[in-house]
mmCIF file of N, CA, C and O in Angstrom:
data_model
loop_
_atom_site.group_PDB
_atom_site.id
_atom_site.type_symbol
_atom_site.label_atom_id
_atom_site.label_comp_id
_atom_site.label_asym_id
_atom_site.label_seq_id
_atom_site.Cartn_x
_atom_site.Cartn_y
_atom_site.Cartn_z
ATOM 1 N N MET A 132 81.926 105.748 101.108
ATOM 2 C CA MET A 132 81.754 104.917 99.515
ATOM 3 C C MET A 132 81.143 104.359 98.919
ATOM 4 O O MET A 132 80.137 104.595 99.383
ATOM 5 N N THR A 133 81.501 104.908 97.343
ATOM 6 C CA THR A 133 80.224 104.579 96.751
ATOM 7 C C THR A 133 79.843 103.168 96.220
ATOM 8 O O THR A 133 80.939 102.233 97.522
ATOM 9 N N SER A 134 78.822 102.526 95.600
ATOM 10 C CA SER A 134 78.514 100.820 95.476
ATOM 11 C C SER A 134 79.907 100.473 94.943
ATOM 12 O O SER A 134 79.270 99.574 94.900
ATOM 13 N N LYS A 135 80.594 101.074 94.311
ATOM 14 C CA LYS A 135 82.011 100.231 93.856
ATOM 15 C C LYS A 135 81.907 99.661 94.504
ATOM 16 O O LYS A 135 82.852 99.829 95.859
ATOM 17 N N SER A 136 83.530 98.491 94.468
ATOM 18 C CA SER A 136 83.902 97.366 95.355
ATOM 19 C C SER A 136 85.322 98.137 95.388
ATOM 20 O O SER A 136 86.082 98.471 94.383
ATOM 21 N N LEU A 137 85.834 97.431 96.770
ATOM 22 C CA LEU A 137 87.474 98.324 96.510
ATOM 23 C C LEU A 137 88.291 97.994 95.351
ATOM 24 O O LEU A 137 88.812 98.227 94.483
ATOM 25 N N ASN A 138 88.102 96.524 94.362
ATOM 26 C CA ASN A 138 88.276 95.794 93.546
ATOM 27 C C ASN A 138 88.520 96.572 92.477
ATOM 28 O O ASN A 138 89.495 97.134 91.948
ATOM 29 N N THR A 139 87.154 97.019 92.821
ATOM 30 C CA THR A 139 87.361 97.695 91.239
ATOM 31 C C THR A 139 87.917 99.031 91.235
ATOM 32 O O THR A 139 87.798 99.353 89.970
ATOM 33 N N ILE A 140 87.433 100.068 91.877
ATOM 34 C CA ILE A 140 88.324 101.326 92.550
ATOM 35 C C ILE A 140 89.879 101.461 91.854
ATOM 36 O O ILE A 140 90.569 101.961 91.225
ATOM 37 N N PHE A 141 89.978 99.465 92.915
ATOM 38 C CA PHE A 141 91.783 99.710 92.286
ATOM 39 C C PHE A 141 92.188 100.016 90.855
ATOM 40 O O PHE A 141 93.085 100.235 90.980
ATOM 41 N N GLU A 142 91.035 98.512 90.751
ATOM 42 C CA GLU A 142 91.455 98.076 89.321
ATOM 43 C C GLU A 142 91.635 99.667 88.385
ATOM 44 O O GLU A 142 92.099 99.627 87.271
ATOM 45 N N GLU A 143 90.492 100.497 88.419
ATOM 46 C CA GLU A 143 90.352 101.633 87.655
ATOM 47 C C GLU A 143 91.591 102.459 87.789
ATOM 48 O O GLU A 143 92.017 103.388 87.162
ATOM 49 N N ALA A 144 92.108 102.835 89.464
ATOM 50 C CA ALA A 144 93.306 103.731 89.732
ATOM 51 C C ALA A 144 94.506 103.498 89.659
ATOM 52 O O ALA A 144 95.275 103.534 88.601
ATOM 53 N N VAL A 145 94.754 101.926 89.313
ATOM 54 C CA VAL A 145 95.822 100.965 88.357
ATOM 55 C C VAL A 145 95.982 101.570 86.525
ATOM 56 O O VAL A 145 96.696 101.514 86.246
ATOM 57 N N GLU A 146 94.549 100.848 85.347
ATOM 58 C CA GLU A 146 94.747 101.938 84.046
ATOM 59 C C GLU A 146 94.869 102.793 84.172
ATOM 60 O O GLU A 146 95.476 103.712 83.360
ATOM 61 N N ARG A 147 94.443 103.670 85.030
ATOM 62 C CA ARG A 147 95.386 105.716 85.647
ATOM 63 C C ARG A 147 96.829 105.551 85.894
ATOM 64 O O ARG A 147 96.758 106.219 84.265
ATOM 65 N N VAL A 148 96.618 104.864 86.276
ATOM 66 C CA VAL A 148 98.380 105.680 86.766
ATOM 67 C C VAL A 148 98.856 104.417 85.420
ATOM 68 O O VAL A 148 99.728 105.669 84.705
ATOM 69 N N ASN A 149 98.656 102.939 84.474
ATOM 70 C CA ASN A 149 99.164 103.112 83.671
ATOM 71 C C ASN A 149 99.183 104.182 81.893
ATOM 72 O O ASN A 149 99.016 103.948 81.264
ATOM 73 N N ALA A 150 97.892 104.501 82.126
ATOM 74 C CA ALA A 150 97.613 105.621 81.116
ATOM 75 C C ALA A 150 98.299 107.089 80.810
ATOM 76 O O ALA A 150 98.635 107.753 79.833
ATOM 77 N N HIS A 151 98.818 107.145 82.120
ATOM 78 C CA HIS A 151 99.870 108.464 82.745
ATOM 79 C C HIS A 151 101.181 107.744 81.384
ATOM 80 O O HIS A 151 102.352 107.287 82.105
ATOM 81 N N THR A 152 101.179 109.152 80.894
ATOM 82 C CA THR A 152 102.278 109.114 79.565
ATOM 83 C C THR A 152 103.650 109.564 80.619
ATOM 84 O O THR A 152 104.697 110.055 79.645
ATOM 85 N N GLU A 153 103.630 110.877 81.720
ATOM 86 C CA GLU A 153 104.587 111.379 81.904
ATOM 87 C C GLU A 153 105.422 110.573 82.991
ATOM 88 O O GLU A 153 105.071 109.517 83.706
ATOM 89 N N PRO A 154 106.700 110.501 83.325
ATOM 90 C CA PRO A 154 107.892 109.554 84.472
ATOM 91 C C PRO A 154 106.802 110.463 85.591
ATOM 92 O O PRO A 154 106.338 111.489 85.813
ATOM 93 N N PHE A 155 107.012 109.411 86.862
ATOM 94 C CA PHE A 155 106.449 109.685 88.517
ATOM 95 C C PHE A 155 107.649 110.048 88.938
ATOM 96 O O PHE A 155 108.618 109.549 88.700
ATOM 97 N N PRO A 156 107.492 110.622 90.057
ATOM 98 C CA PRO A 156 108.563 110.717 90.259
ATOM 99 C C PRO A 156 109.179 109.537 91.388
ATOM 100 O O PRO A 156 108.419 108.649 91.509
ATOM 101 N N ALA A 157 110.295 109.104 91.565
ATOM 102 C CA ALA A 157 110.775 107.867 91.953
ATOM 103 C C ALA A 157 110.377 107.823 93.494
ATOM 104 O O ALA A 157 110.022 106.793 93.751
ATOM 105 N N ASP A 158 109.877 108.140 94.526
ATOM 106 C CA ASP A 158 109.854 108.391 95.984
ATOM 107 C C ASP A 158 107.633 106.869 95.267
ATOM 108 O O ASP A 158 107.322 106.331 95.926
ATOM 109 N N ILE A 159 106.546 108.080 93.986
ATOM 110 C CA ILE A 159 105.507 107.888 93.917
ATOM 111 C C ILE A 159 106.245 106.709 93.458
ATOM 112 O O ILE A 159 105.041 106.099 94.129
ATOM 113 N N LEU A 160 107.060 106.680 92.351
ATOM 114 C CA LEU A 160 106.545 104.864 91.920
ATOM 115 C C LEU A 160 107.416 103.508 92.939
ATOM 116 O O LEU A 160 106.497 102.556 92.605
ATOM 117 N N LEU A 161 108.106 103.843 93.149
ATOM 118 C CA LEU A 161 108.721 103.597 94.972
ATOM 119 C C LEU A 161 107.183 102.573 95.800
ATOM 120 O O LEU A 161 107.179 101.182 95.625
ATOM 121 N N LYS A 162 106.319 103.648 96.124
ATOM 122 C CA LYS A 162 105.257 103.242 96.472
ATOM 123 C C LYS A 162 104.588 102.902 96.227
ATOM 124 O O LYS A 162 103.708 101.519 96.625
ATOM 125 N N LEU A 163 103.716 103.090 94.946
ATOM 126 C CA LEU A 163 102.921 102.537 93.664
ATOM 127 C C LEU A 163 103.662 101.408 93.302
ATOM 128 O O LEU A 163 102.100 99.843 93.532
ATOM 129 N N TYR A 164 104.669 100.221 92.953
ATOM 130 C CA TYR A 164 104.912 99.670 93.306
ATOM 131 C C TYR A 164 104.906 98.663 94.015
ATOM 132 O O TYR A 164 104.077 97.528 93.918
ATOM 133 N N ALA A 165 104.791 98.861 95.464
ATOM 134 C CA ALA A 165 105.315 98.085 96.302
ATOM 135 C C ALA A 165 103.192 97.942 97.210
ATOM 136 O O ALA A 165 103.257 96.618 96.750
ATOM 137 N N TYR A 166 102.440 99.135 97.135
ATOM 138 C CA TYR A 166 101.526 98.583 96.919
ATOM 139 C C TYR A 166 100.867 97.849 96.299
ATOM 140 O O TYR A 166 99.852 96.905 96.382
ATOM 141 N N TYR A 167 101.143 97.801 95.131
ATOM 142 C CA TYR A 167 100.340 96.348 93.930
ATOM 143 C C TYR A 167 100.808 95.140 94.211
ATOM 144 O O TYR A 167 100.160 94.695 94.480
ATOM 145 N N LYS A 168 102.114 95.109 94.237
ATOM 146 C CA LYS A 168 102.587 93.902 94.888
ATOM 147 C C LYS A 168 101.938 93.612 95.985
ATOM 148 O O LYS A 168 101.338 92.078 95.913
ATOM 149 N N LYS A 169 101.714 94.082 96.828
ATOM 150 C CA LYS A 169 101.233 94.082 98.256
ATOM 151 C C LYS A 169 99.637 93.380 97.766
ATOM 152 O O LYS A 169 98.802 92.417 98.202
ATOM 153 N N ALA A 170 98.290 93.801 96.765
ATOM 154 C CA ALA A 170 97.065 94.438 96.593
ATOM 155 C C ALA A 170 97.106 93.040 95.879
ATOM 156 O O ALA A 170 96.429 92.720 96.092
ATOM 157 N N THR A 171 98.267 92.980 94.567
ATOM 158 C CA THR A 171 98.042 91.885 94.338
ATOM 159 C C THR A 171 98.268 90.129 94.291
ATOM 160 O O THR A 171 98.137 89.424 93.545
ATOM 161 N N ASN A 172 99.197 90.213 95.436
ATOM 162 C CA ASN A 172 99.686 89.156 95.965
ATOM 163 C C ASN A 172 101.043 88.817 95.402
ATOM 164 O O ASN A 172 100.615 86.969 95.496
ATOM 165 N N ASP A 173 101.307 89.220 94.640
ATOM 166 C CA ASP A 173 102.566 89.902 94.011
ATOM 167 C C ASP A 173 103.854 89.182 94.598
ATOM 168 O O ASP A 173 104.629 90.116 94.764
ATOM 169 N N TYR A 174 104.639 87.939 94.869
ATOM 170 C CA TYR A 174 105.636 88.237 96.184
ATOM 171 C C TYR A 174 106.866 87.559 94.488
ATOM 172 O O TYR A 174 108.339 87.452 95.364
ATOM 173 N N SER A 175 106.951 87.778 93.302
ATOM 174 C CA SER A 175 108.062 87.251 92.572
ATOM 175 C C SER A 175 109.337 88.944 92.488
ATOM 176 O O SER A 175 108.470 89.776 93.509
ATOM 177 N N LYS A 176 109.933 88.414 92.409
ATOM 178 C CA LYS A 176 111.915 89.562 93.705
ATOM 179 C C LYS A 176 111.701 90.372 92.478
ATOM 180 O O LYS A 176 110.773 90.308 90.508
ATOM 181 N N PRO A 177 111.796 91.677 92.152
ATOM 182 C CA PRO A 177 112.896 92.814 91.255
ATOM 183 C C PRO A 177 113.207 91.888 89.828
ATOM 184 O O PRO A 177 114.050 91.297 90.856
ATOM 185 N N LYS A 178 112.901 92.570 88.913
ATOM 186 C CA LYS A 178 113.035 92.108 88.065
ATOM 187 C C LYS A 178 113.797 93.186 87.491
ATOM 188 O O LYS A 178 114.486 93.752 85.691
ATOM 189 N N SER A 179 114.466 94.277 87.510
ATOM 190 C CA SER A 179 115.224 96.009 86.758
ATOM 191 C C SER A 179 116.751 94.511 86.702
ATOM 192 O O SER A 179 117.168 94.160 87.211
ATOM 193 N N LYS A 180 117.153 95.119 86.093
ATOM 194 C CA LYS A 180 118.701 94.672 85.693
ATOM 195 C C LYS A 180 119.614 95.831 86.785
ATOM 196 O O LYS A 180 121.351 95.460 86.165
ATOM 197 N N LYS A 181 119.473 96.346 86.638
ATOM 198 C CA LYS A 181 120.431 97.430 87.805
ATOM 199 C C LYS A 181 119.713 97.005 89.267
ATOM 200 O O LYS A 181 118.706 97.228 90.202
ATOM 201 N N PRO A 182 121.071 96.725 90.025
ATOM 202 C CA PRO A 182 120.692 95.654 91.253
ATOM 203 C C PRO A 182 120.500 97.590 92.400
ATOM 204 O O PRO A 182 119.661 97.334 93.427
ATOM 205 N N ILE A 183 120.650 98.299 91.878
ATOM 206 C CA ILE A 183 120.709 99.781 93.116
ATOM 207 C C ILE A 183 118.358 99.882 92.963
ATOM 208 O O ILE A 183 117.855 99.557 94.448
ATOM 209 N N ILE A 184 118.626 99.654 91.631
ATOM 210 C CA ILE A 184 116.921 99.301 91.956
ATOM 211 C C ILE A 184 116.144 98.672 92.854
ATOM 212 O O ILE A 184 114.955 98.816 92.854
ATOM 213 N N ASN A 185 116.355 97.573 92.853
ATOM 214 C CA ASN A 185 116.235 96.057 93.016
ATOM 215 C C ASN A 185 115.617 96.731 94.333
ATOM 216 O O ASN A 185 115.255 95.979 95.041
ATOM 217 N N ALA A 186 117.380 96.804 95.374
ATOM 218 C CA ALA A 186 117.385 96.922 97.040
ATOM 219 C C ALA A 186 115.959 97.892 96.849
ATOM 220 O O ALA A 186 115.642 97.500 97.695
ATOM 221 N N PHE A 187 116.146 99.016 95.989
ATOM 222 C CA PHE A 187 114.699 99.885 96.546
ATOM 223 C C PHE A 187 113.672 99.760 97.113
ATOM 224 O O PHE A 187 113.026 99.993 97.531
ATOM 225 N N LYS A 188 113.494 98.254 95.403
ATOM 226 C CA LYS A 188 111.884 97.712 95.100
ATOM 227 C C LYS A 188 111.252 97.267 96.457
ATOM 228 O O LYS A 188 110.686 96.513 96.824
ATOM 229 N N THR A 189 112.874 95.814 97.169
ATOM 230 C CA THR A 189 112.777 95.644 97.633
ATOM 231 C C THR A 189 112.368 96.417 99.125
ATOM 232 O O THR A 189 112.077 95.299 100.127
ATOM 233 N N ASN A 190 113.058 97.214 98.908
ATOM 234 C CA ASN A 190 112.859 98.154 100.630
ATOM 235 C C ASN A 190 111.216 98.513 101.316
ATOM 236 O O ASN A 190 110.626 98.142 101.887
ATOM 237 N N ALA A 191 111.065 99.123 99.963
ATOM 238 C CA ALA A 191 109.490 99.181 99.108
ATOM 239 C C ALA A 191 109.095 98.312 99.830
ATOM 240 O O ALA A 191 107.514 98.616 100.678
ATOM 241 N N LEU A 192 109.569 97.079 99.512
ATOM 242 C CA LEU A 192 108.667 95.867 100.294
ATOM 243 C C LEU A 192 108.304 95.409 101.407
ATOM 244 O O LEU A 192 106.869 94.719 101.594
ATOM 245 N N PHE A 193 109.578 96.034 102.028
ATOM 246 C CA PHE A 193 109.818 95.024 102.798
ATOM 247 C C PHE A 193 108.397 96.651 104.271
ATOM 248 O O PHE A 193 107.849 95.968 105.089
ATOM 249 N N GLN A 194 108.305 97.904 103.855
ATOM 250 C CA GLN A 194 108.021 98.037 104.434
ATOM 251 C C GLN A 194 105.901 98.376 104.068
ATOM 252 O O GLN A 194 105.676 98.462 104.934
ATOM 253 N N VAL A 195 106.110 97.218 103.062
ATOM 254 C CA VAL A 195 104.099 97.459 103.342
ATOM 255 C C VAL A 195 104.161 95.633 103.481
ATOM 256 O O VAL A 195 103.217 95.326 103.720
ATOM 257 N N LYS A 196 105.174 95.002 104.644
ATOM 258 C CA LYS A 196 104.634 93.244 104.763
ATOM 259 C C LYS A 196 103.585 93.403 105.496
ATOM 260 O O LYS A 196 103.254 92.387 105.108
ATOM 261 N N LYS A 197 103.495 94.417 106.339
ATOM 262 C CA LYS A 197 102.546 94.422 107.773
ATOM 263 C C LYS A 197 100.930 94.742 107.602
ATOM 264 O O LYS A 197 99.879 94.823 107.760
ATOM 265 N N VAL A 198 101.107 94.948 105.954
ATOM 266 C CA VAL A 198 100.272 95.246 105.634
ATOM 267 C C VAL A 198 98.777 94.738 104.871
ATOM 268 O O VAL A 198 99.530 93.742 103.612
ATOM 269 N N SER A 199 97.831 95.208 104.710
ATOM 270 C CA SER A 199 97.584 93.383 103.958
ATOM 271 C C SER A 199 96.660 94.082 102.801
ATOM 272 O O SER A 199 97.276 95.590 102.327
ATOM 273 N N GLU A 200 95.786 92.952 101.835
ATOM 274 C CA GLU A 200 95.806 93.042 100.929
ATOM 275 C C GLU A 200 94.760 94.264 100.382
ATOM 276 O O GLU A 200 94.859 95.412 99.868
ATOM 277 N N ASP A 201 93.822 94.421 101.187
ATOM 278 C CA ASP A 201 92.641 95.246 101.365
ATOM 279 C C ASP A 201 92.942 97.164 101.762
ATOM 280 O O ASP A 201 93.434 97.440 100.866
ATOM 281 N N GLU A 202 93.793 97.191 102.382
ATOM 282 C CA GLU A 202 94.596 97.889 102.802
ATOM 283 C C GLU A 202 95.406 98.434 101.877
ATOM 284 O O GLU A 202 96.102 99.505 101.889
ATOM 285 N N ALA A 203 96.309 97.428 101.064
ATOM 286 C CA ALA A 203 97.290 98.599 100.259
ATOM 287 C C ALA A 203 96.210 98.165 99.399
ATOM 288 O O ALA A 203 96.925 99.747 98.191
ATOM 289 N N LYS A 204 95.743 98.405 98.570
ATOM 290 C CA LYS A 204 94.901 98.576 97.776
ATOM 291 C C LYS A 204 93.951 99.912 98.058
ATOM 292 O O LYS A 204 94.349 100.982 97.063
ATOM 293 N N GLN A 205 93.628 100.573 98.906
ATOM 294 C CA GLN A 205 93.229 101.651 99.048
ATOM 295 C C GLN A 205 93.901 102.355 99.567
ATOM 296 O O GLN A 205 94.220 103.790 98.963
ATOM 297 N N ALA A 206 95.474 101.942 100.025
ATOM 298 C CA ALA A 206 96.210 103.541 99.916
ATOM 299 C C ALA A 206 96.727 103.414 99.151
ATOM 300 O O ALA A 206 97.434 104.516 98.780
ATOM 301 N N TYR A 207 97.138 102.186 97.719
ATOM 302 C CA TYR A 207 97.038 102.901 96.205
ATOM 303 C C TYR A 207 96.762 103.615 95.309
ATOM 304 O O TYR A 207 96.385 104.651 94.494
ATOM 305 N N ILE A 208 94.864 103.315 95.538
ATOM 306 C CA ILE A 208 93.867 104.131 95.679
ATOM 307 C C ILE A 208 94.467 105.933 95.974
ATOM 308 O O ILE A 208 94.109 106.696 95.221
ATOM 309 N N ASP A 209 93.786 106.009 96.559
ATOM 310 C CA ASP A 209 94.614 106.974 97.974
ATOM 311 C C ASP A 209 95.795 107.850 96.813
ATOM 312 O O ASP A 209 96.159 109.090 96.829
ATOM 313 N N LEU A 210 96.842 107.271 96.846
ATOM 314 C CA LEU A 210 98.113 107.920 96.242
ATOM 315 C C LEU A 210 97.466 108.602 94.828
ATOM 316 O O LEU A 210 98.155 109.202 94.464
ATOM 317 N N VAL A 211 97.697 106.893 94.754
ATOM 318 C CA VAL A 211 96.797 107.252 92.901
ATOM 319 C C VAL A 211 96.360 109.455 92.552
ATOM 320 O O VAL A 211 96.184 109.616 92.225
ATOM 321 N N ASN A 212 94.761 109.164 93.444
ATOM 322 C CA ASN A 212 93.867 110.600 93.941
ATOM 323 C C ASN A 212 95.000 111.274 94.241
ATOM 324 O O ASN A 212 94.559 112.236 94.201
ATOM 325 N N ASN A 213 95.671 111.086 95.301
ATOM 326 C CA ASN A 213 96.529 112.750 96.104
ATOM 327 C C ASN A 213 97.305 112.970 94.954
ATOM 328 O O ASN A 213 97.830 114.009 94.548
ATOM 329 N N TYR A 214 97.839 111.924 94.344
ATOM 330 C CA TYR A 214 99.022 112.205 92.739
ATOM 331 C C TYR A 214 98.073 113.207 92.066
ATOM 332 O O TYR A 214 98.920 114.543 91.592
ATOM 333 N N PHE A 215 97.015 112.743 91.213
ATOM 334 C CA PHE A 215 96.547 113.271 90.306
ATOM 335 C C PHE A 215 95.327 114.634 90.995
ATOM 336 O O PHE A 215 95.073 115.228 89.380
ATOM 337 N N LEU A 216 95.583 114.759 91.962
ATOM 338 C CA LEU A 216 94.568 115.711 92.540
ATOM 339 C C LEU A 216 94.446 117.138 91.712
ATOM 340 O O LEU A 216 93.838 117.938 91.641
ATOM 341 N N TYR A 217 95.912 118.036 91.116
ATOM 342 C CA TYR A 217 96.664 118.970 91.030
ATOM 343 C C TYR A 217 96.877 118.830 89.318
ATOM 344 O O TYR A 217 97.189 119.983 89.585
ATOM 345 N N ARG A 218 96.619 117.718 89.276
ATOM 346 C CA ARG A 218 97.304 117.423 87.806
ATOM 347 C C ARG A 218 96.439 117.028 86.487
ATOM 348 O O ARG A 218 97.294 116.875 85.584
ATOM 349 N N GLU A 219 95.241 117.073 86.721
ATOM 350 C CA GLU A 219 94.629 117.074 85.007
ATOM 351 C C GLU A 219 93.857 117.492 85.324
ATOM 352 O O GLU A 219 93.344 119.157 86.532
#
């Protein structure tokens, strides 16, 4: 790994996702959502107006409940890097 900290690389990955203008596939979005929430220690309830979306988000969060914050950051970074590998 480079001299950059995990937090810095994570923040860069978040910026990359936020700057992306095309829609992400739903499965990728749910993973990004869950890893981000876990990595940032944000346990607020999903806020979609659609109950089905809240259910999917809640399920995604449940799947990462045993992941540490650092593991979630690394998983988020890996997911972003793999997603953009052939798209830029």
